[in-house]
Coordinates of C-alpha atoms in Angstrom, one line a residue:
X125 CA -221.7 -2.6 -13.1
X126 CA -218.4 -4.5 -13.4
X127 CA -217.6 -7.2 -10.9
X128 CA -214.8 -5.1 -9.5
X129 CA -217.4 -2.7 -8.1
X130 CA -216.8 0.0 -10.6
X131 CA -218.1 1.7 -13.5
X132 CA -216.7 3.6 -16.0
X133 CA -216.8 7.1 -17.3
X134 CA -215.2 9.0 -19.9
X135 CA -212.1 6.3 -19.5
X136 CA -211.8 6.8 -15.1
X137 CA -213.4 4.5 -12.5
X138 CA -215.4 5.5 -10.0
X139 CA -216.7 3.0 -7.0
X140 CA -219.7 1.8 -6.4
X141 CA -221.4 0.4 -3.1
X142 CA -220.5 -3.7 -3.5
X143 CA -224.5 -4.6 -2.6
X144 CA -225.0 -3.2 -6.1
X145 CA -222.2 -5.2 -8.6
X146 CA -224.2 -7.0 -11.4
X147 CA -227.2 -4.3 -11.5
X148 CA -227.6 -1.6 -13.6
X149 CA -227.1 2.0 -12.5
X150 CA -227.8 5.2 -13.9
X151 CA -224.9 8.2 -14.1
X152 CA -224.9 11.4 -14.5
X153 CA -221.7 14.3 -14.9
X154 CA -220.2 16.9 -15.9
X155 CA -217.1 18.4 -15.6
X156 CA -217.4 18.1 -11.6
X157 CA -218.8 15.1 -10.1
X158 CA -220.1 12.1 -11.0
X159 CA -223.1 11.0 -9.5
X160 CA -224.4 7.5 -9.7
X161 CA -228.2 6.5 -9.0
X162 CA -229.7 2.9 -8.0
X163 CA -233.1 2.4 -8.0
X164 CA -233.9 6.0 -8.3
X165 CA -231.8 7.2 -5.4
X166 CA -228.9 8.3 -5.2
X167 CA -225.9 5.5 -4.0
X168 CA -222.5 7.6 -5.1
X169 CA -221.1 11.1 -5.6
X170 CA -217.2 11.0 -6.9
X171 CA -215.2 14.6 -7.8
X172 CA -214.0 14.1 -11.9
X173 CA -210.4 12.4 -11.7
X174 CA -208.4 11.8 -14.9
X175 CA -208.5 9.5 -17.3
X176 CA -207.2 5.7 -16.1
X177 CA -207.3 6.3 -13.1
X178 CA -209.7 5.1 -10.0
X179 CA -211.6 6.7 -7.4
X180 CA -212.5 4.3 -4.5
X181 CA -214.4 5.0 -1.6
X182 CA -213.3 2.3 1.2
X183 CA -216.9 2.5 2.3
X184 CA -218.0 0.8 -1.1
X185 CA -215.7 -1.9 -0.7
X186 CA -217.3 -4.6 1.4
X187 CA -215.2 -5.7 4.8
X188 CA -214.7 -9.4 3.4
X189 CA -214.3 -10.6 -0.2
X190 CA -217.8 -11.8 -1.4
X191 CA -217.9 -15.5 -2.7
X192 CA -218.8 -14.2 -6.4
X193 CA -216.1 -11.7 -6.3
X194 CA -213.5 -14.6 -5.0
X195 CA -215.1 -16.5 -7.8
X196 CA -214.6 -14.2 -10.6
X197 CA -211.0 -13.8 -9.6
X198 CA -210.5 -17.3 -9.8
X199 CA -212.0 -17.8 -13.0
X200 CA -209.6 -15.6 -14.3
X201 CA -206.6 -17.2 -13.2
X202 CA -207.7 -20.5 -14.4
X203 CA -207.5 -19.3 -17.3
X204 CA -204.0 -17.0 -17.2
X205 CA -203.3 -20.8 -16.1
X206 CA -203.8 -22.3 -19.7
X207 CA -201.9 -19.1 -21.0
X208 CA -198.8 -20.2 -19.5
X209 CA -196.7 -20.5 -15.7
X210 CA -195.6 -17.0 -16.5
X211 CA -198.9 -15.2 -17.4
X212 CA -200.3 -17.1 -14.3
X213 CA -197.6 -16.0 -11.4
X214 CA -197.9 -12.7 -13.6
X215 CA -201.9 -12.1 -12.8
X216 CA -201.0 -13.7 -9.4
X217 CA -198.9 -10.6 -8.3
X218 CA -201.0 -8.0 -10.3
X219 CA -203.8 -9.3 -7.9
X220 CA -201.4 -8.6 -4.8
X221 CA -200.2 -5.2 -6.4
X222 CA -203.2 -3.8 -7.6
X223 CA -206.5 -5.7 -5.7
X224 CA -209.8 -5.5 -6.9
X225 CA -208.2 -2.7 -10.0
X226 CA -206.4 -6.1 -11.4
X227 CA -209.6 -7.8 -12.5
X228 CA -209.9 -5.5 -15.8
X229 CA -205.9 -5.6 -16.2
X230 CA -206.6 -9.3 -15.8
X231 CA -209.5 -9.6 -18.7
X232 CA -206.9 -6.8 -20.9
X233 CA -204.5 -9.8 -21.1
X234 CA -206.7 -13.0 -21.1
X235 CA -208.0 -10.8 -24.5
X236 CA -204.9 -10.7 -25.8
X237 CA -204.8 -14.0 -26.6
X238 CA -207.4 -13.1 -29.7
X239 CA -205.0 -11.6 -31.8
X240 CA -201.5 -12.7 -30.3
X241 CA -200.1 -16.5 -29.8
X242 CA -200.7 -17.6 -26.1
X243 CA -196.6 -18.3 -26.0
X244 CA -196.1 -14.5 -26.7
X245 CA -198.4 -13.5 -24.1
X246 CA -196.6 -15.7 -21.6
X247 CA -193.5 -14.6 -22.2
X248 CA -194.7 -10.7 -22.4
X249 CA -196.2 -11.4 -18.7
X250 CA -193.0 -13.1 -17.7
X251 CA -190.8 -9.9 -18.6
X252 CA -193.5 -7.7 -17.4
X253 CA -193.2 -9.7 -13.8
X254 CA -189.8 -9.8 -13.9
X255 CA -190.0 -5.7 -13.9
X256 CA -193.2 -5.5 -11.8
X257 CA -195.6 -4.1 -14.4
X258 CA -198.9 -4.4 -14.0
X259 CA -200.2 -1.8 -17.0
X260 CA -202.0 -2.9 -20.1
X261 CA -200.3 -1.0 -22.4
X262 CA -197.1 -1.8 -21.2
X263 CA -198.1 -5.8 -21.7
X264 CA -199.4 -5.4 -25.0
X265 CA -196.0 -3.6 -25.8
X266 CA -194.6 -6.0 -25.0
X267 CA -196.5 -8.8 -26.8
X268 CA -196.2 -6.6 -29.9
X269 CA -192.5 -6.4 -29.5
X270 CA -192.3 -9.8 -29.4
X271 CA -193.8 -10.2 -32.8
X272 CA -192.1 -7.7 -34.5
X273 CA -188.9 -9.3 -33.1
X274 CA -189.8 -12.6 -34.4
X275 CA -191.1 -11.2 -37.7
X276 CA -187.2 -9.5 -38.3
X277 CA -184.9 -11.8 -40.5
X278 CA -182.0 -12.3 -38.6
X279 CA -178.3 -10.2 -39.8
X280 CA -176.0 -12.4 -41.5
X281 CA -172.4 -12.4 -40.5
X282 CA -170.9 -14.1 -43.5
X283 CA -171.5 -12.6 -46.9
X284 CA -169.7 -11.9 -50.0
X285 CA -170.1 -8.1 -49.7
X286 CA -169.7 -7.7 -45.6
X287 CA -166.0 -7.6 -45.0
X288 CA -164.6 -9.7 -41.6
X289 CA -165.3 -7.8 -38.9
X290 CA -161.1 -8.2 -38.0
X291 CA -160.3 -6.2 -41.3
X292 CA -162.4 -3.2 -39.3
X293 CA -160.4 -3.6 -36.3
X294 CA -157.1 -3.3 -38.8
X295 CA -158.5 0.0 -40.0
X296 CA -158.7 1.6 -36.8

C-alpha cells in the first residue's frame, strides 16, 4: 500500500485504514465495490468511482499525521527543493490544496526530471503555481511545451524575400 494510505484500482484510489500503509493487502471488484482484505479479513469496502479520482473514508485517515507519513512528505520536498524555488513553493501549495492526494502528484513531477531538464520542470511548476494547478497532466504539458518552444527556430524579421512590415501597412 502507498504511503498516502491508498491503493489503486483500474486507475481510482480507494482508502485504506492508516494502521495498514507499508503492508500488503489483497483486493477484490467488480463493477460495484471494491473490497480490500488485510490479514484475511476484511478492512475496506468502497462503491466503484471513476478513473483519477479518490474515495476517502475520513475514518481511514488517522486523527494526527504519523511521523513516517510527515517524513515521506518531507523527503519529497527536499527534493522538489534541488528542482528549483519554483517546483518547491509549487509542491508546497499542492500539499495545502490537495493533502495526502499530493504525495503521488508530488512523485509525477520529481519523475519528470528523468526525461526533462530540472530548469523546465521548475519553470513548468512556476506557471502551473502561478494558475493554481495541481494536475499531472497539466505539469507535464507544460514541461513538454516548454521544449517544443525551445526546440522552434525563432522567425526572422529581416530577410531578402519578407518585405518591411510598413510596406503592408501602405497596402492597406
Amino acid at each position: 500500500m502507498h504511503p498516502d494510505g491508498h491503493i489503486q484500482v483500474a486507475g481510482a484510489f480507494y482508502s485504506v485504514p492508516h494502521i495498514l500503509v507499508g503492508q500488503i493487502v489483497k483486493v477484490h471488484w467488480d463493477e460495484h465495490l471494491v473490497r480490500i482484505f488485510a490479514r484475511g479479513r476484511t478492512v475496506a469496502i468502497h462503491s466503484r468511482c471513476p478513473q483519477g479520482t479518490f474515495a476517502t473514508r475520513h475514518e481511514h485517515r488517522p486523527e494526527h499525521k504519523p511521523a513516517r507519513e510527515e517524513a515521506y512528505v518531507a523527503n519529497l520536498l527536499s527534493k522538489a527543493e534541488h528542482i528549483g524555488p519554483q517546483a518547491l513553493a509549487w509542491s508546497q501549495a499542492a500539499c495545502e490544496a490537495r493533502g495526502v492526494r499530493a504525495y503521488r502528484l508530488l512523485q509525477g513531477m520529481l519523475s519528470l526530471t528523468h526525461s526533462h531538464k530540472r530548469e523546465k520542470v521548475n519553470w513548468a511548476c512556476g506557471l502551473a503555481l502561478q494558475n493554481q494547478l495541481f494536475r499531472y497532466k497539466i505539469l507535464r504539458r507544460l514541461v513538454e511545451k516548454e521544449t517544443i518552444v525551445t526546440q522552434l527556430p525563432l522567425l526572422l524579421q529581416n530577410h531578402e524575400i519578407i518585405r518591411d512590415l510598413a510596406e503592408y501597412a501602405e497596402e492597406v
